[in-house]
Tab-separated table of C-alpha atoms in Angstrom:
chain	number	residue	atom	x	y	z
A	1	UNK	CA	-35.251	56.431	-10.041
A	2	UNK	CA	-34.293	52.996	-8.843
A	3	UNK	CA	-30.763	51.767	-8.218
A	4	UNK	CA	-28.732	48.968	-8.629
A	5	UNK	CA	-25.732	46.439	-7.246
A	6	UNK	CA	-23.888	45.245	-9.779
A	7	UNK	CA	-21.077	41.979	-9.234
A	8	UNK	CA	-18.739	41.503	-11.787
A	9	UNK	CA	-16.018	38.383	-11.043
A	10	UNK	CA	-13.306	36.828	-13.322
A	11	UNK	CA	-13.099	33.518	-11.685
A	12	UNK	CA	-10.858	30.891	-12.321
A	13	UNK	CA	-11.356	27.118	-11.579
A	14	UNK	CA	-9.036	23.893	-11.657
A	15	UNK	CA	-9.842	20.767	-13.590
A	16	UNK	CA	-13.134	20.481	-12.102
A	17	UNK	CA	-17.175	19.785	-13.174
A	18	UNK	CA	-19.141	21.910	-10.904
A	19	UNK	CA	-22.584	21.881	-13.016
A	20	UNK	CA	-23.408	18.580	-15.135
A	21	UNK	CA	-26.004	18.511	-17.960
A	22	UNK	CA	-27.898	14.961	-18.185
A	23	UNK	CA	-25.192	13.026	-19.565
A	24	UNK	CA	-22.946	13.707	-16.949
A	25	UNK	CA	-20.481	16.434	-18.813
A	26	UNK	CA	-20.137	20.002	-17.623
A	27	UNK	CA	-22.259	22.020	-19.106
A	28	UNK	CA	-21.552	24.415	-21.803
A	29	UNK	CA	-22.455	27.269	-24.187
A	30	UNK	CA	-21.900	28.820	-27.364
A	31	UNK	CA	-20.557	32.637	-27.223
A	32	UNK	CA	-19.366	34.486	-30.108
A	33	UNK	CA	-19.488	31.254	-31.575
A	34	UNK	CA	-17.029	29.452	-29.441
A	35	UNK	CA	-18.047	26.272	-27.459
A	36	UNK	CA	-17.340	27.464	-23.848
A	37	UNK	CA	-17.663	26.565	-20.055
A	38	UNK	CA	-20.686	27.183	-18.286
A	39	UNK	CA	-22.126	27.437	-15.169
A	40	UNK	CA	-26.087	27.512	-14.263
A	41	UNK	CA	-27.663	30.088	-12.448
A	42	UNK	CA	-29.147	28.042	-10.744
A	43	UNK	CA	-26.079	25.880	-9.798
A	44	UNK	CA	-24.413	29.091	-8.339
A	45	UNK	CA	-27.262	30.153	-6.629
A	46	UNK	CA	-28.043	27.304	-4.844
A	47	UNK	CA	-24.777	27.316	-4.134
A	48	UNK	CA	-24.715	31.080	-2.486
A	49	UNK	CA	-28.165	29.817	0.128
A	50	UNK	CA	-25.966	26.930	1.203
A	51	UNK	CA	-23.193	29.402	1.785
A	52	UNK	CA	-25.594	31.757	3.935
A	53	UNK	CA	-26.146	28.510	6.182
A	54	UNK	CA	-22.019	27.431	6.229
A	55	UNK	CA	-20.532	30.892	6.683
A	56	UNK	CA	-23.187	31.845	8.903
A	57	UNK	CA	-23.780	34.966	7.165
A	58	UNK	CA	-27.713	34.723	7.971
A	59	UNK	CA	-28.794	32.953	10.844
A	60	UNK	CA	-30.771	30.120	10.561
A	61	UNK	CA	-34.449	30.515	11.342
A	62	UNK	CA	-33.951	33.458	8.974
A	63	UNK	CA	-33.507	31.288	6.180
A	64	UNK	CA	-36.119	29.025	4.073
A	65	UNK	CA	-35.643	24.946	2.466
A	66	UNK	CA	-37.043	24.158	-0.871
A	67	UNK	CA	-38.572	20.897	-0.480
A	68	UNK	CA	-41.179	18.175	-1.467
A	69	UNK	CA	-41.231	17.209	2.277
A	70	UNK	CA	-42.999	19.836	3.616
A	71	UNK	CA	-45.703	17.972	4.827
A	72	UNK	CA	-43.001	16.283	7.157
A	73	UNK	CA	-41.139	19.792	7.891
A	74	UNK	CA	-44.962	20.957	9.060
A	75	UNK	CA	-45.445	17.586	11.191
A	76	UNK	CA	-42.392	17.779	13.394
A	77	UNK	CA	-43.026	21.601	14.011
A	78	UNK	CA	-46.543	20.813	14.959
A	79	UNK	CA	-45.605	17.548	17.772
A	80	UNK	CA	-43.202	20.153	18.884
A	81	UNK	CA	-46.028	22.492	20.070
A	82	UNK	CA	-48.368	19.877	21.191
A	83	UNK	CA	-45.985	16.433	21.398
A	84	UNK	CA	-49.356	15.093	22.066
A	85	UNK	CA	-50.101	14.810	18.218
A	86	UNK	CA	-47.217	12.771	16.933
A	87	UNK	CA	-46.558	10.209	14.265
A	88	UNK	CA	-50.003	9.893	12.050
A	89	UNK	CA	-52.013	12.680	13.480
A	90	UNK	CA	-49.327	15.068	13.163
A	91	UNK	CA	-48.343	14.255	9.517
A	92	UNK	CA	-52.388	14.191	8.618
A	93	UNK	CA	-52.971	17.703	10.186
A	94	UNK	CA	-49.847	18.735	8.537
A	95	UNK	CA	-51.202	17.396	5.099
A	96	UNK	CA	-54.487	19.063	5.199
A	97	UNK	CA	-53.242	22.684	6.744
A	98	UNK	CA	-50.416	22.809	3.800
A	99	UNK	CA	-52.606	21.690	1.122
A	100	UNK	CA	-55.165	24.207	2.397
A	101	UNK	CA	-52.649	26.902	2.675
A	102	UNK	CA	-50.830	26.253	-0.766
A	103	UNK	CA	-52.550	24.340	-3.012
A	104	UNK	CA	-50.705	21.885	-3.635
A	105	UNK	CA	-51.331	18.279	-3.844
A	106	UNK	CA	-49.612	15.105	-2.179
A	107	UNK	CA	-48.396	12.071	-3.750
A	108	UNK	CA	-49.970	8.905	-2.605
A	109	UNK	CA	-47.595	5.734	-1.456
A	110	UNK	CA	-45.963	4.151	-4.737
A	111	UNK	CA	-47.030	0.059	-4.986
A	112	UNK	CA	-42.875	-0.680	-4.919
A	113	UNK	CA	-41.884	1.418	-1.735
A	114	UNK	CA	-45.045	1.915	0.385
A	115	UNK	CA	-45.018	4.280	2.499
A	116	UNK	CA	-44.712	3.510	6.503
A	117	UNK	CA	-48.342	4.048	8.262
A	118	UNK	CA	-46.998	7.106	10.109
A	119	UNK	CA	-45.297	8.170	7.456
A	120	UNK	CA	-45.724	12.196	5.894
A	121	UNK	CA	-46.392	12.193	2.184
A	122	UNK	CA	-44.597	14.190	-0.023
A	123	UNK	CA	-46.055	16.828	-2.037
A	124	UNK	CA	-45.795	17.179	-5.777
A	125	UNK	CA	-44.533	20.459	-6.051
A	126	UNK	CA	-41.774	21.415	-4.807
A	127	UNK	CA	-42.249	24.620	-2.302
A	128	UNK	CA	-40.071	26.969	-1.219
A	129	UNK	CA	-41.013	27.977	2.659
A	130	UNK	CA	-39.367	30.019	5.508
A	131	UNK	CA	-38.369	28.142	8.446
A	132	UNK	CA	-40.384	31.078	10.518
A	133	UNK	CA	-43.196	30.583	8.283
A	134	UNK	CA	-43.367	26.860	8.861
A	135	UNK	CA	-43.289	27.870	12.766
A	136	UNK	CA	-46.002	30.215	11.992
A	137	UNK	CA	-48.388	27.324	10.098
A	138	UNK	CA	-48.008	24.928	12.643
A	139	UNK	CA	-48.889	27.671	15.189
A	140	UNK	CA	-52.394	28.341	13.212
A	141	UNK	CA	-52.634	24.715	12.461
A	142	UNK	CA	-52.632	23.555	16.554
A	143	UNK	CA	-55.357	26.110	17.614
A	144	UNK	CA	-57.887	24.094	15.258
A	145	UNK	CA	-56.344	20.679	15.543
A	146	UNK	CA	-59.217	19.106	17.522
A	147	UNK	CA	-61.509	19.902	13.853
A	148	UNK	CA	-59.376	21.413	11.291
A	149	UNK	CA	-61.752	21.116	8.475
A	150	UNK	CA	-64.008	23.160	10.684
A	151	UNK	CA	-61.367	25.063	11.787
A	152	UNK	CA	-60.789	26.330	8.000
A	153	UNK	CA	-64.393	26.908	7.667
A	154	UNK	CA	-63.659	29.702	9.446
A	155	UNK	CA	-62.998	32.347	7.486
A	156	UNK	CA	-60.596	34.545	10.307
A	157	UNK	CA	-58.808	31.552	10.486
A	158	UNK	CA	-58.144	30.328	6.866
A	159	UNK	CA	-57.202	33.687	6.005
A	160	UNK	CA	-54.687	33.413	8.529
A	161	UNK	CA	-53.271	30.431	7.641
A	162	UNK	CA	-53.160	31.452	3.590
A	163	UNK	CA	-51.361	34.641	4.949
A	164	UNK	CA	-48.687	32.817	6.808
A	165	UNK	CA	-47.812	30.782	3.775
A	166	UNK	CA	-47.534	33.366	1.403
A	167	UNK	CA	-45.730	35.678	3.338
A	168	UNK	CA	-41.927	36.308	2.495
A	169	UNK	CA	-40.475	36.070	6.178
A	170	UNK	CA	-37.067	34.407	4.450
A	171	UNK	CA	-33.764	36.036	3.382
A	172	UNK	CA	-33.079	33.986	0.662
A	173	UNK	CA	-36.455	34.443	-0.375
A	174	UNK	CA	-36.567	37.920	-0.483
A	175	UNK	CA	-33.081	37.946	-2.603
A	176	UNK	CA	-33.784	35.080	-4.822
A	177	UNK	CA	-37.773	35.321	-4.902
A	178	UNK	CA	-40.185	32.137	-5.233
A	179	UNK	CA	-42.267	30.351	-7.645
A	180	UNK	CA	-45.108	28.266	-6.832
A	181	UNK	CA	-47.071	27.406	-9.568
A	182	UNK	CA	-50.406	26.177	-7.275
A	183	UNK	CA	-51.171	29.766	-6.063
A	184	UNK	CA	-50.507	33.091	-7.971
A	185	UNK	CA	-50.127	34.520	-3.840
A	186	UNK	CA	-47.213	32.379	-3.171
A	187	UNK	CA	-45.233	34.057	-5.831
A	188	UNK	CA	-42.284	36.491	-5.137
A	189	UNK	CA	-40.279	38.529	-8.039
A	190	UNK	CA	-36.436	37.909	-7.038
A	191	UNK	CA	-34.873	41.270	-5.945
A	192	UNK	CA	-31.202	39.427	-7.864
A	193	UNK	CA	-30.881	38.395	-11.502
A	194	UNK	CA	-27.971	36.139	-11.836
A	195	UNK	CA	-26.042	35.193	-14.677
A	196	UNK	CA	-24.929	32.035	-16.256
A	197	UNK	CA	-21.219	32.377	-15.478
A	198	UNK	CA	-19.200	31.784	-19.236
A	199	UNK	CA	-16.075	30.931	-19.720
A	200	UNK	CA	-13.997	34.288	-21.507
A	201	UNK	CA	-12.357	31.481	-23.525
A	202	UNK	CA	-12.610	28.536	-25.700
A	203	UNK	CA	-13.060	25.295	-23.212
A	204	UNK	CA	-12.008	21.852	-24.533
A	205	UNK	CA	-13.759	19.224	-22.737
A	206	UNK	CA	-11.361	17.001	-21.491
A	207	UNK	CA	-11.519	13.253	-20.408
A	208	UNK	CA	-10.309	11.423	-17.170
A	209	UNK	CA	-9.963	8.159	-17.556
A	210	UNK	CA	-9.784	6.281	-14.042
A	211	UNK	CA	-9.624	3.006	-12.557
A	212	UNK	CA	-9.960	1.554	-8.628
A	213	UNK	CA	-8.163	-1.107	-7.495
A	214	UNK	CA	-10.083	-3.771	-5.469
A	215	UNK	CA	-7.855	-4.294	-2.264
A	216	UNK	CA	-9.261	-7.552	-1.659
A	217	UNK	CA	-8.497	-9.614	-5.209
A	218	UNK	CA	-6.329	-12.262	-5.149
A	219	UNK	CA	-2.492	-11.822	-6.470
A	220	UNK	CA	-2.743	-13.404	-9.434
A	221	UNK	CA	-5.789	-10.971	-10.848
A	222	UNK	CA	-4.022	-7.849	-12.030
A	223	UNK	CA	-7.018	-5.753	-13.162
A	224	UNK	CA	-8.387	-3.439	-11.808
A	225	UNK	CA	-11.916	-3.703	-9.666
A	226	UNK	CA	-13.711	-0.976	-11.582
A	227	UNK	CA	-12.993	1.514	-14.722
A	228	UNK	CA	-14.638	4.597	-15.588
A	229	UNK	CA	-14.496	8.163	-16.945
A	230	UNK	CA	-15.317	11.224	-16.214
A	231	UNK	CA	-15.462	15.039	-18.331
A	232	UNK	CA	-13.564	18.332	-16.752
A	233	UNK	CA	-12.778	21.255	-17.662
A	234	UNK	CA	-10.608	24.178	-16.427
A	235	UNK	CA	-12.533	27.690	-17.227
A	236	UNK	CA	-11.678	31.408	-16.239
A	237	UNK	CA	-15.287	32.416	-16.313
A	238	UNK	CA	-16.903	36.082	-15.966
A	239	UNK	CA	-19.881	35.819	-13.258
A	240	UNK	CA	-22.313	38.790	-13.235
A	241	UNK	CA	-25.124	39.604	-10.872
A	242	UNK	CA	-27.447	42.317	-10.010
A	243	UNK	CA	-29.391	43.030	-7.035
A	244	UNK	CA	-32.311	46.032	-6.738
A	245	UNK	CA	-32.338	48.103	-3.967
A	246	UNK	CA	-35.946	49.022	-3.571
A	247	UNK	CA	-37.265	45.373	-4.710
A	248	UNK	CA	-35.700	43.991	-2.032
A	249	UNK	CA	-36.636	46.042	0.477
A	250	UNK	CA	-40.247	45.582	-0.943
A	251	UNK	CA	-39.581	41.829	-0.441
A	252	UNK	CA	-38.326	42.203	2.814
A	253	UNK	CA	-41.439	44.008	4.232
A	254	UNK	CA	-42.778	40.791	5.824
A	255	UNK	CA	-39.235	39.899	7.318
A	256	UNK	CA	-39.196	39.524	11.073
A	257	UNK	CA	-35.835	38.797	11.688
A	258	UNK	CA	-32.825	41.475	13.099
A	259	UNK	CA	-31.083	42.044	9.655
A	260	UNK	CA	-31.432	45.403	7.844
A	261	UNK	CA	-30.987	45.772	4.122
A	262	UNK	CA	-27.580	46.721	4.087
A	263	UNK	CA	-26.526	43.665	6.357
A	264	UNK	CA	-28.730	40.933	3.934
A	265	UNK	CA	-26.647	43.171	0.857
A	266	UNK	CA	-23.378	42.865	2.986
A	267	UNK	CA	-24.284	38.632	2.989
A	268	UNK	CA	-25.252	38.826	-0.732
A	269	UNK	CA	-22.122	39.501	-2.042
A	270	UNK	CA	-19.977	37.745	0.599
A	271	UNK	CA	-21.836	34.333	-1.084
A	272	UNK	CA	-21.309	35.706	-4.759
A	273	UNK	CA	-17.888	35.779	-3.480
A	274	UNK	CA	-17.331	33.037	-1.671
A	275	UNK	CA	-19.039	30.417	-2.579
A	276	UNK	CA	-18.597	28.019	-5.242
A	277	UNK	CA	-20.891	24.690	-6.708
A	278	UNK	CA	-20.186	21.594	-5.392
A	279	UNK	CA	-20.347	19.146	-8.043
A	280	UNK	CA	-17.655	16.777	-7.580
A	281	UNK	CA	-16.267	18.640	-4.774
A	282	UNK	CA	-14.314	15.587	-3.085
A	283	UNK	CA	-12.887	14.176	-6.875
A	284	UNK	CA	-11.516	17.752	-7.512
A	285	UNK	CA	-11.439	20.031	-4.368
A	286	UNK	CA	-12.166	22.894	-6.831
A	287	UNK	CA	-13.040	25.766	-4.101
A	288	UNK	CA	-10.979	28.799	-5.645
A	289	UNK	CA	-11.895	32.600	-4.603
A	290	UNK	CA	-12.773	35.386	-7.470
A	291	UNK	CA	-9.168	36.498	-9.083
A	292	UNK	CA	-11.140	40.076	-9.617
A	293	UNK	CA	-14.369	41.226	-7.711
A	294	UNK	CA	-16.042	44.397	-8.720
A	295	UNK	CA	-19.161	45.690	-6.788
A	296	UNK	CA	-20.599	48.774	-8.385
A	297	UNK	CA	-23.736	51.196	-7.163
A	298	UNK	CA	-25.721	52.085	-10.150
A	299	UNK	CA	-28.792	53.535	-11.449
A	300	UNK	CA	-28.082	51.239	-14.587
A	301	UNK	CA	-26.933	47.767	-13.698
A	302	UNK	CA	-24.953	46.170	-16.860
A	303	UNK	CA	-23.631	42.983	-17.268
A	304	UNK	CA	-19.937	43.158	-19.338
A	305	UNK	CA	-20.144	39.460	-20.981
A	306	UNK	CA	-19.484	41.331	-24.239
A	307	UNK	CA	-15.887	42.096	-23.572
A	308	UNK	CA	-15.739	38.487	-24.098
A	309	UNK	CA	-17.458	37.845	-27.367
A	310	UNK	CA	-14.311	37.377	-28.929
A	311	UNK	CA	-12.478	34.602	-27.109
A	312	UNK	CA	-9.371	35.632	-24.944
A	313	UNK	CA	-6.659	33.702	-26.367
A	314	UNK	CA	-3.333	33.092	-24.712
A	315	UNK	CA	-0.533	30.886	-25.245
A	316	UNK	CA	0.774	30.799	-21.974
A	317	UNK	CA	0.610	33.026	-18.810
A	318	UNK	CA	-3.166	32.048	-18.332
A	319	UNK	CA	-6.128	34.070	-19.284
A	320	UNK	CA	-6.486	36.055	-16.050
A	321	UNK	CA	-4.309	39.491	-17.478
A	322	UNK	CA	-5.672	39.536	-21.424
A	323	UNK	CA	-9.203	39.042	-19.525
A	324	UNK	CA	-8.667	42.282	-17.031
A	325	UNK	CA	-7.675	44.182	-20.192
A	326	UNK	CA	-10.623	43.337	-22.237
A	327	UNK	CA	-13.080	43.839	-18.956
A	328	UNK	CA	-11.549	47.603	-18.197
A	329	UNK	CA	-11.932	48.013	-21.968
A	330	UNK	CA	-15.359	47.345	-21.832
A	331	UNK	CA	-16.455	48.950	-18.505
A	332	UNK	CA	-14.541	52.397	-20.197
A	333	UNK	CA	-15.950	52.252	-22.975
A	334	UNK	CA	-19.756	51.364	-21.589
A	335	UNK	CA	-19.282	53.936	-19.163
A	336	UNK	CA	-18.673	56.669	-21.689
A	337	UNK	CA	-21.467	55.828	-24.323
A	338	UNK	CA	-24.209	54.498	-21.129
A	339	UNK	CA	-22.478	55.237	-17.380
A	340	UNK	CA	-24.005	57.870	-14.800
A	341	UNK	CA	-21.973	60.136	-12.872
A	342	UNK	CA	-23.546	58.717	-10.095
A	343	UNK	CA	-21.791	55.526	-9.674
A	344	UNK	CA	-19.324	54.205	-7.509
A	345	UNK	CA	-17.441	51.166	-7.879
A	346	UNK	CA	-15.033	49.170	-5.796
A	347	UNK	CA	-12.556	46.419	-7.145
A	348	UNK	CA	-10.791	43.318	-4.981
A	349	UNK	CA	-7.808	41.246	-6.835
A	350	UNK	CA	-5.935	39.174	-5.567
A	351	UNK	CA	-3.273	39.948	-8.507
A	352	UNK	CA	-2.949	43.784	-8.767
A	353	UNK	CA	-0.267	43.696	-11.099
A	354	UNK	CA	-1.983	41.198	-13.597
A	355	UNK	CA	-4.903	43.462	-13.172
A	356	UNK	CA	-3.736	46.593	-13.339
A	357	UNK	CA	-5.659	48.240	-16.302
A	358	UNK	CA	-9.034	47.611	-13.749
A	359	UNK	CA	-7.479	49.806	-10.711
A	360	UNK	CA	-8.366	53.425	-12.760
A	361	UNK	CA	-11.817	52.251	-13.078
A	362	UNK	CA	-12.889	51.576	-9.490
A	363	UNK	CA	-11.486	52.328	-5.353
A	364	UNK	CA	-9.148	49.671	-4.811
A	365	UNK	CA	-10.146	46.990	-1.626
A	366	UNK	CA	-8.064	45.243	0.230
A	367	UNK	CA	-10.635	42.952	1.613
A	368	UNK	CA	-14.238	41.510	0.849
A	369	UNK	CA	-15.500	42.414	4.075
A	370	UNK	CA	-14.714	46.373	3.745
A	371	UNK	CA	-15.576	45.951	-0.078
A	372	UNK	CA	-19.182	44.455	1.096
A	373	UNK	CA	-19.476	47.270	4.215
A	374	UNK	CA	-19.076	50.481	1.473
A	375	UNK	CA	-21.133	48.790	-1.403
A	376	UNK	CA	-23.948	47.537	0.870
A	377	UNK	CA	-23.794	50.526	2.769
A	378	UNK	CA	-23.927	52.795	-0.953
A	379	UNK	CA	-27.201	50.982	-2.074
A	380	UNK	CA	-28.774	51.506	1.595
A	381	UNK	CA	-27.889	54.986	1.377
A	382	UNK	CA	-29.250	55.420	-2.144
A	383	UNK	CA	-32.094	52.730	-1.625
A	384	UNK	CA	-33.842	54.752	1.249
A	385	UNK	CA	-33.534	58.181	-0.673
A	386	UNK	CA	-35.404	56.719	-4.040
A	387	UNK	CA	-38.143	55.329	-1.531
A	388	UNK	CA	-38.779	58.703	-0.577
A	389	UNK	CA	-38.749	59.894	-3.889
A	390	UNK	CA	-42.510	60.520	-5.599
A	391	UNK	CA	-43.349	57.533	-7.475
């Protein structure tokens, strides 16, 4: 039996446009038929690893960079070992060891911006390394920089160096997993699914028309120096994500840092709950907290988008209370027809009284960090007893 965190967040945001398609609008979706706000995956997630780094939730050698510049990541961490191979030599050492190790290919200097002499090339692909495992390359890569192609020849030696790349010595890699599509060994299942967050409500695009002033014209030119316009939105959105116990301690089996599973859980859910995308951060200073958190410990993780199939509709008062009835509604009724006895839930609001009809259904919180200490510490509980269950 495996088990299961589950997140569950009614967040609401100001006029803002966190996550743009390609034309520059927010994004959206269609749910239950309704056009409504939406916010990538991917948008949110990239926005928890950048939270890991700000908060400092996980320190920073612990963490990894998804980049096309790896060649030039490898390069520095190489002249800092031996500062005797710098500028060219470094960056071609670099290119050979990472192309050996992963595959991948590098992009040669464009005709219109021509790359300086010295200069690393970029790769291709974009990979997705651990700071520790670049440390770890350029390590392997200095004991055969006098020959490297011989050095690879070697078969001690290039196994080595194929090892450290593919190992999963990250925390954001073991939560969020990797996919590198030059080498099957590079590639990590995620131990979190995260869902598009959805608005529980119809979301009319709106328009902001704006204009700046050039401070410099002379006094007889009224107009203005430049016009534009940009789309917003304001959504109350339900965010969902799940996180597997025993996956992620699989995926933490090459981790060499000093965090245990509970603590890397503990910094999961801080970044669900604190962070949010920064698209447009300075024209709308959007950064809001979760009105509701829910973390529950299950052997069955469920998201509970469907209470919102049906729009929430309000006319005023906000959408906050008719969406805490319609998400107890759902978790009730869920956990009568599907839930285990075995769960345990916690919920954090920030408006009890607006979400009352949620406080039967879980232990109430007065805080995120004791709400991450007893849900992180659940899942480590109940994580290390299903690992020494009989597969």
């Amino acid at each position: 039996m495996t088990v299961h965190l589950a997140l569950h967040a009614l967040h609401t945001l100001p006029p803002s446009n966190v996550n743009r398609d390609e034309t520059g609008a927010p994004k959206t979706g269609l749910y239950g038929g309704v056009l409504r706000a939406r916010v990538s995956s991917q948008s949110w997630k990239r926005a928890m690893r950048e939270h890991f780094t700000t908060a400092g939730l996980v320190p920073a050698q612990d963490l990894s960079d998804r980049t096309r510049n790896g060649v030039g990541q490898l390069a520095k961490a190489i002249t800092a070992l031996r500062p005797d191979l710098e500028g060219k030599a470094a960056a071609d050492l670099a290119k050979k060891v990472l192309v050996f190790a992963t595959g991948a290919s590098v992009e040669s200097p464009g005709a219109r911006r021509p790359a300086a002499e010295d200069a690393a090339p970029t790769t291709r692909e974009t990979l997705f390394l651990g700071r520790r495992q670049i440390s770890r390359i350029a390590d392997l890569a200095v004991q055969g920089a006098d020959d490297i192609t011989a050095h690879l020849k070697v078969k001690a030696n290039a196994t080595a160096i194929k090892e450290a790349a593919s190992s999963r010595d990250a925390v954001d890699i073991a939560l969020f997993g990797r996919m590198i599509a030059t080498g099957d060994n590079l590639t990590l299942d995620a131990a979190v699914q995260v869902a598009h967050a959805l608005a529980v409500h119809h979301t009319p695009v709106e328009s902001d028309f704006f204009t700046a002033v050039d401070d410099l014209a002379a006094g007889d030119d009224p107009g203005a120096g430049m016009l534009g316009q940009r789309e917003f939105l304001s959504p109350t959105l339900y965010r969902y994500a799940a996180l597997t116990g025993p996956d992620l301690a699989a995926n933490l089996a090459h981790y060499a840092g000093t965090m245990d599973l509970a603590q890397v859980t503990a910094a999961f859910i801080r970044a669900f709950a604190e962070s949010v995308p920064h698209g447009h951060i300075t024209s709308y200073a959007h950064t809001t907290r979760p009105d509701v958190l829910i973390a529950t410990v299950t052997g069955s993780p469920l998201s509970h988008v469907q209470a919102f199939e049906t729009p929430v509709e309000t006319v005023s008062g906000g959408y906050l209370t008719p969406a805490a009835a319609r998400l107890a509604e759902h978790i009730q009724a869920t956990d009568t027809a599907y839930g285990t006895p075995t769960d345990r839930s916690w919920l954090l609001t920030l408006n009890p009284k607006a979400t009352a009809p949620l406080a039967t259904l879980a232990t109430g919180i007065t805080n995120l960090h004791e709400l991450a200490e007893a849900a992180s510490g659940e899942l480590d509980r109940r994580t290390q007893q299903a690992l020494k269950e009989p597969a």
